[in-house]
Amino acid sequence: MRGLFITFEGIDGSGKSTQISRLRDYLVDKGYRVVLTREPGGTSIGEKIRELLLDRESSGMHPLTELFLYFASRAQHASEFIIPLLEQGVTVISDRFHDSSVAYQGGGRKLGIETVEDLRKLATLGLEPDITFYLNIDPTVARERMGNRMFDRLEAEKLGFYRRIQNAYGELLKIYPGRIKLIDASGTPDDVWKRIEQQIEHLWKDRRSR
Ligand code: TYD
């Protein structure tokens, strides 16, 4: 049987990594073979693209250049890594996938949510997650979590950027109400995990009754 493809989404500081490892432990406990991965990255070509994208010296990058680099990393990731694993029956959990491009480049960088959404099929090789956990957190709370207390003009701009991203995720929830699960990411890691666990149990029940 084909493995499950699970993705995590949310703004920086939403606490994805903690929840991803908890979900991995939970699934391994249930007997699943699980592999964790992330975007940008996940392959050696992808990791090189990641360096280029996250390098401070890349600050002058045009939003379209940025979009196509994320796409380049994703095409490699899907074809070389994710799809073959799923075909071997492995469950793949990815920290971010195409929804991030819609939210960050479409919303955050103002390329347009629809513009990026329209390219989904091409950019993902048609690969769609079975389930996506969107960890929703207020950008001011996320920033506090990241320990960033300075609030100057640049920070105010950043807050606007993150609000646009949050808004784009809200639009994606409307487009994919079945696939994307809205998770309240406030509270302790335990609180958040309980919310995710509940959703997973629902999913199992649905699968069993089918
Ligand atoms: P990372 O350090 O992995 O952050 P996080 O732990 O929050 O995922 O950096 C990934 C950054 O890349 C993050 O700020 C989101 C951004 N990103 C995009 O802008 N577009 C994309 O398509 C993807 C996959 C990531």
PDB file of C-alpha atoms and ligand atoms in Angstrom:
ATOM      1  CA  MET A   1       0.000   0.000   0.000  1.00  0.00           C
ATOM      2  CA  ARG A   2       1.135   3.530  -0.833  1.00  0.00           C
ATOM      3  CA  GLY A   3       2.499   5.509   2.121  1.00  0.00           C
ATOM      4  CA  LEU A   4       0.799   8.591   3.525  1.00  0.00           C
ATOM      5  CA  PHE A   5       2.100  12.009   2.571  1.00  0.00           C
ATOM      6  CA  ILE A   6       1.675  14.396   5.511  1.00  0.00           C
ATOM      7  CA  THR A   7       2.753  18.042   5.499  1.00  0.00           C
ATOM      8  CA  PHE A   8       3.073  20.737   8.149  1.00  0.00           C
ATOM      9  CA  GLU A   9       2.508  24.404   7.442  1.00  0.00           C
ATOM     10  CA  GLY A  10       2.560  27.629   9.438  1.00  0.00           C
ATOM     11  CA  ILE A  11       4.514  30.826   9.890  1.00  0.00           C
ATOM     12  CA  ASP A  12       8.027  30.777  11.344  1.00  0.00           C
ATOM     13  CA  GLY A  13       7.766  30.214  15.105  1.00  0.00           C
ATOM     14  CA  SER A  14       4.508  28.239  14.916  1.00  0.00           C
ATOM     15  CA  GLY A  15       6.217  25.227  16.543  1.00  0.00           C
ATOM     16  CA  LYS A  16       6.157  22.827  13.586  1.00  0.00           C
ATOM     17  CA  SER A  17       9.381  20.945  14.354  1.00  0.00           C
ATOM     18  CA  THR A  18       8.309  19.870  17.852  1.00  0.00           C
ATOM     19  CA  GLN A  19       4.984  18.573  16.564  1.00  0.00           C
ATOM     20  CA  ILE A  20       6.576  16.831  13.577  1.00  0.00           C
ATOM     21  CA  SER A  21       8.801  14.728  15.827  1.00  0.00           C
ATOM     22  CA  ARG A  22       5.871  13.895  18.093  1.00  0.00           C
ATOM     23  CA  LEU A  23       3.817  12.746  15.114  1.00  0.00           C
ATOM     24  CA  ARG A  24       6.745  10.652  13.885  1.00  0.00           C
ATOM     25  CA  ASP A  25       7.036   8.909  17.272  1.00  0.00           C
ATOM     26  CA  TYR A  26       3.279   8.344  17.357  1.00  0.00           C
ATOM     27  CA  LEU A  27       3.223   6.763  13.871  1.00  0.00           C
ATOM     28  CA  VAL A  28       6.334   4.643  14.464  1.00  0.00           C
ATOM     29  CA  ASP A  29       4.639   3.350  17.628  1.00  0.00           C
ATOM     30  CA  LYS A  30       1.699   2.274  15.488  1.00  0.00           C
ATOM     31  CA  GLY A  31       4.039   0.332  13.224  1.00  0.00           C
ATOM     32  CA  TYR A  32       4.423   2.755  10.320  1.00  0.00           C
ATOM     33  CA  ARG A  33       7.670   3.287   8.485  1.00  0.00           C
ATOM     34  CA  VAL A  34       8.185   7.062   8.637  1.00  0.00           C
ATOM     35  CA  VAL A  35      10.648   9.458   7.019  1.00  0.00           C
ATOM     36  CA  LEU A  36      10.939  13.159   7.881  1.00  0.00           C
ATOM     37  CA  THR A  37      11.960  15.776   5.363  1.00  0.00           C
ATOM     38  CA  ARG A  38      11.741  19.512   4.781  1.00  0.00           C
ATOM     39  CA  GLU A  39      11.469  22.278   2.196  1.00  0.00           C
ATOM     40  CA  PRO A  40      13.389  23.943   0.841  1.00  0.00           C
ATOM     41  CA  GLY A  41      15.843  21.018   0.820  1.00  0.00           C
ATOM     42  CA  GLY A  42      15.338  17.291   1.228  1.00  0.00           C
ATOM     43  CA  THR A  43      17.804  16.307  -1.541  1.00  0.00           C
ATOM     44  CA  SER A  44      21.422  17.299  -2.119  1.00  0.00           C
ATOM     45  CA  ILE A  45      20.415  19.576  -5.004  1.00  0.00           C
ATOM     46  CA  GLY A  46      17.591  20.950  -2.844  1.00  0.00           C
ATOM     47  CA  GLU A  47      19.965  21.657   0.053  1.00  0.00           C
ATOM     48  CA  LYS A  48      22.150  23.728  -2.286  1.00  0.00           C
ATOM     49  CA  ILE A  49      19.085  25.693  -3.380  1.00  0.00           C
ATOM     50  CA  ARG A  50      18.159  26.093   0.290  1.00  0.00           C
ATOM     51  CA  GLU A  51      21.551  27.677   1.029  1.00  0.00           C
ATOM     52  CA  LEU A  52      21.029  30.129  -1.806  1.00  0.00           C
ATOM     53  CA  LEU A  53      17.545  31.032  -0.583  1.00  0.00           C
ATOM     54  CA  LEU A  54      18.317  31.402   3.100  1.00  0.00           C
ATOM     55  CA  ASP A  55      21.673  33.177   2.638  1.00  0.00           C
ATOM     56  CA  ARG A  56      21.559  36.714   4.065  1.00  0.00           C
ATOM     57  CA  GLU A  57      23.397  37.904   0.970  1.00  0.00           C
ATOM     58  CA  SER A  58      20.355  36.912  -1.117  1.00  0.00           C
ATOM     59  CA  SER A  59      18.285  39.802   0.271  1.00  0.00           C
ATOM     60  CA  GLY A  60      18.110  41.521  -3.130  1.00  0.00           C
ATOM     61  CA  MET A  61      16.406  38.527  -4.711  1.00  0.00           C
ATOM     62  CA  HIS A  62      13.385  39.249  -6.905  1.00  0.00           C
ATOM     63  CA  PRO A  63      10.197  37.543  -5.608  1.00  0.00           C
ATOM     64  CA  LEU A  64       9.879  35.595  -8.876  1.00  0.00           C
ATOM     65  CA  THR A  65      13.469  34.347  -8.626  1.00  0.00           C
ATOM     66  CA  GLU A  66      12.624  33.258  -5.101  1.00  0.00           C
ATOM     67  CA  LEU A  67       9.442  31.483  -6.249  1.00  0.00           C
ATOM     68  CA  PHE A  68      11.224  29.567  -8.992  1.00  0.00           C
ATOM     69  CA  LEU A  69      14.000  28.498  -6.639  1.00  0.00           C
ATOM     70  CA  TYR A  70      11.441  27.085  -4.193  1.00  0.00           C
ATOM     71  CA  PHE A  71       9.809  25.355  -7.168  1.00  0.00           C
ATOM     72  CA  ALA A  72      13.153  23.984  -8.336  1.00  0.00           C
ATOM     73  CA  SER A  73      13.842  22.540  -4.902  1.00  0.00           C
ATOM     74  CA  ARG A  74      10.315  21.040  -4.795  1.00  0.00           C
ATOM     75  CA  ALA A  75      10.480  19.379  -8.228  1.00  0.00           C
ATOM     76  CA  GLN A  76      13.679  17.615  -7.199  1.00  0.00           C
ATOM     77  CA  HIS A  77      12.288  16.746  -3.770  1.00  0.00           C
ATOM     78  CA  ALA A  78       9.054  15.258  -5.155  1.00  0.00           C
ATOM     79  CA  SER A  79      10.656  13.274  -7.973  1.00  0.00           C
ATOM     80  CA  GLU A  80      13.848  12.066  -6.320  1.00  0.00           C
ATOM     81  CA  PHE A  81      12.705  11.597  -2.752  1.00  0.00           C
ATOM     82  CA  ILE A  82       9.021  11.795  -1.801  1.00  0.00           C
ATOM     83  CA  ILE A  83       7.282   9.902  -4.620  1.00  0.00           C
ATOM     84  CA  PRO A  84       9.653   6.880  -4.604  1.00  0.00           C
ATOM     85  CA  LEU A  85       9.293   6.554  -0.811  1.00  0.00           C
ATOM     86  CA  LEU A  86       5.500   6.726  -0.953  1.00  0.00           C
ATOM     87  CA  GLU A  87       5.540   4.040  -3.622  1.00  0.00           C
ATOM     88  CA  GLN A  88       7.557   1.813  -1.259  1.00  0.00           C
ATOM     89  CA  GLY A  89       4.818   2.239   1.354  1.00  0.00           C
ATOM     90  CA  VAL A  90       6.767   4.685   3.529  1.00  0.00           C
ATOM     91  CA  THR A  91       4.907   7.535   5.256  1.00  0.00           C
ATOM     92  CA  VAL A  92       6.584  10.851   4.494  1.00  0.00           C
ATOM     93  CA  ILE A  93       6.200  13.883   6.762  1.00  0.00           C
ATOM     94  CA  SER A  94       7.413  17.116   5.195  1.00  0.00           C
ATOM     95  CA  ASP A  95       8.066  20.356   7.024  1.00  0.00           C
ATOM     96  CA  ARG A  96       6.410  22.610   4.354  1.00  0.00           C
ATOM     97  CA  PHE A  97       5.346  21.935   0.763  1.00  0.00           C
ATOM     98  CA  HIS A  98       3.557  23.870  -1.984  1.00  0.00           C
ATOM     99  CA  ASP A  99       1.152  25.656   0.411  1.00  0.00           C
ATOM    100  CA  SER A 100       4.217  27.530   1.748  1.00  0.00           C
ATOM    101  CA  SER A 101       4.881  28.998  -1.703  1.00  0.00           C
ATOM    102  CA  VAL A 102       1.264  30.121  -1.997  1.00  0.00           C
ATOM    103  CA  ALA A 103       1.418  31.695   1.465  1.00  0.00           C
ATOM    104  CA  TYR A 104       4.946  33.196   1.423  1.00  0.00           C
ATOM    105  CA  GLN A 105       5.499  34.114  -2.237  1.00  0.00           C
ATOM    106  CA  GLY A 106       1.836  34.513  -3.224  1.00  0.00           C
ATOM    107  CA  GLY A 107       0.712  36.333  -0.058  1.00  0.00           C
ATOM    108  CA  GLY A 108       3.839  37.529   1.756  1.00  0.00           C
ATOM    109  CA  ARG A 109       5.759  38.662  -1.327  1.00  0.00           C
ATOM    110  CA  LYS A 110       2.562  39.748  -3.081  1.00  0.00           C
ATOM    111  CA  LEU A 111       2.941  37.641  -6.245  1.00  0.00           C
ATOM    112  CA  GLY A 112      -0.716  36.737  -5.850  1.00  0.00           C
ATOM    113  CA  ILE A 113      -2.270  33.736  -4.125  1.00  0.00           C
ATOM    114  CA  GLU A 114      -4.008  32.610  -7.322  1.00  0.00           C
ATOM    115  CA  THR A 115      -0.897  33.021  -9.454  1.00  0.00           C
ATOM    116  CA  VAL A 116       1.056  30.575  -7.290  1.00  0.00           C
ATOM    117  CA  GLU A 117      -1.932  28.304  -6.707  1.00  0.00           C
ATOM    118  CA  ASP A 118      -2.440  27.998 -10.487  1.00  0.00           C
ATOM    119  CA  LEU A 119       1.090  26.577 -10.846  1.00  0.00           C
ATOM    120  CA  ARG A 120       0.567  23.887  -8.191  1.00  0.00           C
ATOM    121  CA  LYS A 121       0.138  20.907 -10.497  1.00  0.00           C
ATOM    122  CA  LEU A 122       3.244  21.705 -12.513  1.00  0.00           C
ATOM    123  CA  ALA A 123       5.447  22.542  -9.530  1.00  0.00           C
ATOM    124  CA  THR A 124       4.505  19.465  -7.478  1.00  0.00           C
ATOM    125  CA  LEU A 125       4.456  16.901 -10.331  1.00  0.00           C
ATOM    126  CA  GLY A 126       0.820  16.447  -9.338  1.00  0.00           C
ATOM    127  CA  LEU A 127       1.739  15.250  -5.844  1.00  0.00           C
ATOM    128  CA  GLU A 128      -0.841  16.286  -3.252  1.00  0.00           C
ATOM    129  CA  PRO A 129      -0.529  15.709   0.518  1.00  0.00           C
ATOM    130  CA  ASP A 130      -3.070  13.309   2.070  1.00  0.00           C
ATOM    131  CA  ILE A 131      -3.288  15.559   5.095  1.00  0.00           C
ATOM    132  CA  THR A 132      -1.822  18.944   6.009  1.00  0.00           C
ATOM    133  CA  PHE A 133      -1.609  20.370   9.511  1.00  0.00           C
ATOM    134  CA  TYR A 134      -1.688  24.131   9.460  1.00  0.00           C
ATOM    135  CA  LEU A 135      -0.391  25.437  12.786  1.00  0.00           C
ATOM    136  CA  ASN A 136      -2.085  28.768  13.201  1.00  0.00           C
ATOM    137  CA  ILE A 137      -0.493  31.273  15.543  1.00  0.00           C
ATOM    138  CA  ASP A 138      -0.688  35.014  15.861  1.00  0.00           C
ATOM    139  CA  PRO A 139       2.468  36.530  14.321  1.00  0.00           C
ATOM    140  CA  THR A 140       3.152  38.572  17.481  1.00  0.00           C
ATOM    141  CA  VAL A 141       3.057  35.398  19.610  1.00  0.00           C
ATOM    142  CA  ALA A 142       5.276  33.592  17.082  1.00  0.00           C
ATOM    143  CA  ARG A 143       7.783  36.419  17.255  1.00  0.00           C
ATOM    144  CA  GLU A 144       7.858  36.285  21.042  1.00  0.00           C
ATOM    145  CA  ARG A 145       8.479  32.535  20.834  1.00  0.00           C
ATOM    146  CA  MET A 146      11.435  33.185  18.591  1.00  0.00           C
ATOM    147  CA  GLY A 147      12.816  35.485  21.269  1.00  0.00           C
ATOM    148  CA  ASN A 148      12.728  38.584  19.098  1.00  0.00           C
ATOM    149  CA  ARG A 149      11.869  41.513  21.331  1.00  0.00           C
ATOM    150  CA  MET A 150      13.136  44.394  19.179  1.00  0.00           C
ATOM    151  CA  PHE A 151      10.332  46.306  17.563  1.00  0.00           C
ATOM    152  CA  ASP A 152      11.555  48.839  15.046  1.00  0.00           C
ATOM    153  CA  ARG A 153      10.218  49.841  11.640  1.00  0.00           C
ATOM    154  CA  LEU A 154      11.682  46.783  10.005  1.00  0.00           C
ATOM    155  CA  GLU A 155       9.928  44.597  12.518  1.00  0.00           C
ATOM    156  CA  ALA A 156       6.625  46.344  11.853  1.00  0.00           C
ATOM    157  CA  GLU A 157       7.103  45.585   8.160  1.00  0.00           C
ATOM    158  CA  LYS A 158       7.842  41.987   8.995  1.00  0.00           C
ATOM    159  CA  LEU A 159       4.625  41.808  10.981  1.00  0.00           C
ATOM    160  CA  GLY A 160       2.714  42.952   7.870  1.00  0.00           C
ATOM    161  CA  PHE A 161       4.525  40.264   5.859  1.00  0.00           C
ATOM    162  CA  TYR A 162       3.487  37.585   8.335  1.00  0.00           C
ATOM    163  CA  ARG A 163      -0.102  38.864   8.438  1.00  0.00           C
ATOM    164  CA  ARG A 164      -0.278  38.518   4.646  1.00  0.00           C
ATOM    165  CA  ILE A 165       1.070  34.968   4.953  1.00  0.00           C
ATOM    166  CA  GLN A 166      -1.486  34.124   7.621  1.00  0.00           C
ATOM    167  CA  ASN A 167      -4.215  35.559   5.435  1.00  0.00           C
ATOM    168  CA  ALA A 168      -3.068  33.448   2.462  1.00  0.00           C
ATOM    169  CA  TYR A 169      -3.158  30.299   4.625  1.00  0.00           C
ATOM    170  CA  GLY A 170      -6.731  31.294   5.493  1.00  0.00           C
ATOM    171  CA  GLU A 171      -7.554  31.356   1.771  1.00  0.00           C
ATOM    172  CA  LEU A 172      -5.962  27.933   1.299  1.00  0.00           C
ATOM    173  CA  LEU A 173      -8.137  26.538   4.100  1.00  0.00           C
ATOM    174  CA  LYS A 174     -11.174  27.622   2.095  1.00  0.00           C
ATOM    175  CA  ILE A 175      -9.857  25.981  -1.092  1.00  0.00           C
ATOM    176  CA  TYR A 176      -8.890  22.701   0.638  1.00  0.00           C
ATOM    177  CA  PRO A 177     -11.278  22.242   3.582  1.00  0.00           C
ATOM    178  CA  GLY A 178     -10.838  18.438   3.532  1.00  0.00           C
ATOM    179  CA  ARG A 179      -7.068  18.234   3.262  1.00  0.00           C
ATOM    180  CA  ILE A 180      -5.911  21.122   5.436  1.00  0.00           C
ATOM    181  CA  LYS A 181      -6.598  20.794   9.170  1.00  0.00           C
ATOM    182  CA  LEU A 182      -6.578  24.031  11.095  1.00  0.00           C
ATOM    183  CA  ILE A 183      -4.681  23.545  14.349  1.00  0.00           C
ATOM    184  CA  ASP A 184      -4.676  26.188  17.052  1.00  0.00           C
ATOM    185  CA  ALA A 185      -0.942  26.450  17.797  1.00  0.00           C
ATOM    186  CA  SER A 186      -1.293  28.522  20.965  1.00  0.00           C
ATOM    187  CA  GLY A 187      -0.570  27.031  24.394  1.00  0.00           C
ATOM    188  CA  THR A 188       2.013  24.439  25.370  1.00  0.00           C
ATOM    189  CA  PRO A 189       3.469  21.828  22.974  1.00  0.00           C
ATOM    190  CA  ASP A 190       1.337  19.240  24.814  1.00  0.00           C
ATOM    191  CA  ASP A 191      -1.846  21.251  24.165  1.00  0.00           C
ATOM    192  CA  VAL A 192      -1.012  21.516  20.473  1.00  0.00           C
ATOM    193  CA  TRP A 193      -0.111  17.831  20.202  1.00  0.00           C
ATOM    194  CA  LYS A 194      -3.477  16.803  21.717  1.00  0.00           C
ATOM    195  CA  ARG A 195      -5.243  18.767  18.964  1.00  0.00           C
ATOM    196  CA  ILE A 196      -3.178  17.052  16.265  1.00  0.00           C
ATOM    197  CA  GLU A 197      -3.675  13.605  17.804  1.00  0.00           C
ATOM    198  CA  GLN A 198      -7.433  14.139  17.769  1.00  0.00           C
ATOM    199  CA  GLN A 199      -7.351  14.889  14.045  1.00  0.00           C
ATOM    200  CA  ILE A 200      -5.208  11.843  13.309  1.00  0.00           C
ATOM    201  CA  GLU A 201      -7.577   9.578  15.233  1.00  0.00           C
ATOM    202  CA  HIS A 202     -10.462  10.960  13.172  1.00  0.00           C
ATOM    203  CA  LEU A 203      -8.536  10.205  10.009  1.00  0.00           C
ATOM    204  CA  TRP A 204      -7.922   6.577  11.089  1.00  0.00           C
ATOM    205  CA  LYS A 205     -11.616   6.126  11.903  1.00  0.00           C
ATOM    206  CA  ASP A 206     -12.593   7.473   8.468  1.00  0.00           C
ATOM    207  CA  ARG A 207     -10.083   5.191   6.731  1.00  0.00           C
ATOM    208  CA  ARG A 208     -11.259   2.130   8.651  1.00  0.00           C
ATOM    209  CA  SER A 209     -14.931   2.778   7.904  1.00  0.00           C
ATOM    210  CA  ARG A 210     -14.199   3.098   4.177  1.00  0.00           C
TER     211      ARG A 210
HETATM  212  P1  TYD B   1      13.361  27.335   7.814  1.00  0.00           P
HETATM  213  O1  TYD B   1      14.579  27.800   8.516  1.00  0.00           O
HETATM  214  O2  TYD B   1      13.233  25.897   7.451  1.00  0.00           O
HETATM  215  O3  TYD B   1      12.097  27.846   8.618  1.00  0.00           O
HETATM  216  P2  TYD B   1      10.858  27.087   9.241  1.00  0.00           P
HETATM  217  O4  TYD B   1      11.396  26.274  10.366  1.00  0.00           O
HETATM  218  O5  TYD B   1       9.939  28.174   9.681  1.00  0.00           O
HETATM  219  O6  TYD B   1      10.240  26.255   8.137  1.00  0.00           O
HETATM  220  O7  TYD B   1      13.247  28.229   6.506  1.00  0.00           O
HETATM  221  C1  TYD B   1      12.324  28.044   5.566  1.00  0.00           C
HETATM  222  C2  TYD B   1      11.884  29.414   5.141  1.00  0.00           C
HETATM  223  O8  TYD B   1      11.509  29.381   3.758  1.00  0.00           O
HETATM  224  C3  TYD B   1      10.664  29.890   5.901  1.00  0.00           C
HETATM  225  O9  TYD B   1      10.819  31.242   6.270  1.00  0.00           O
HETATM  226  C4  TYD B   1       9.554  29.810   4.886  1.00  0.00           C
HETATM  227  C5  TYD B   1      10.255  29.961   3.581  1.00  0.00           C
HETATM  228  N1  TYD B   1       9.579  29.300   2.444  1.00  0.00           N
HETATM  229  C6  TYD B   1       9.013  30.086   1.447  1.00  0.00           C
HETATM  230  O10 TYD B   1       9.055  31.309   1.519  1.00  0.00           O
HETATM  231  N2  TYD B   1       8.417  29.462   0.375  1.00  0.00           N
HETATM  232  C7  TYD B   1       8.370  28.116   0.237  1.00  0.00           C
HETATM  233  O11 TYD B   1       7.831  27.585  -0.754  1.00  0.00           O
HETATM  234  C8  TYD B   1       8.972  27.313   1.288  1.00  0.00           C
HETATM  235  C9  TYD B   1       8.961  25.817   1.184  1.00  0.00           C
HETATM  236  C10 TYD B   1       9.571  27.948   2.357  1.00  0.00           C
END
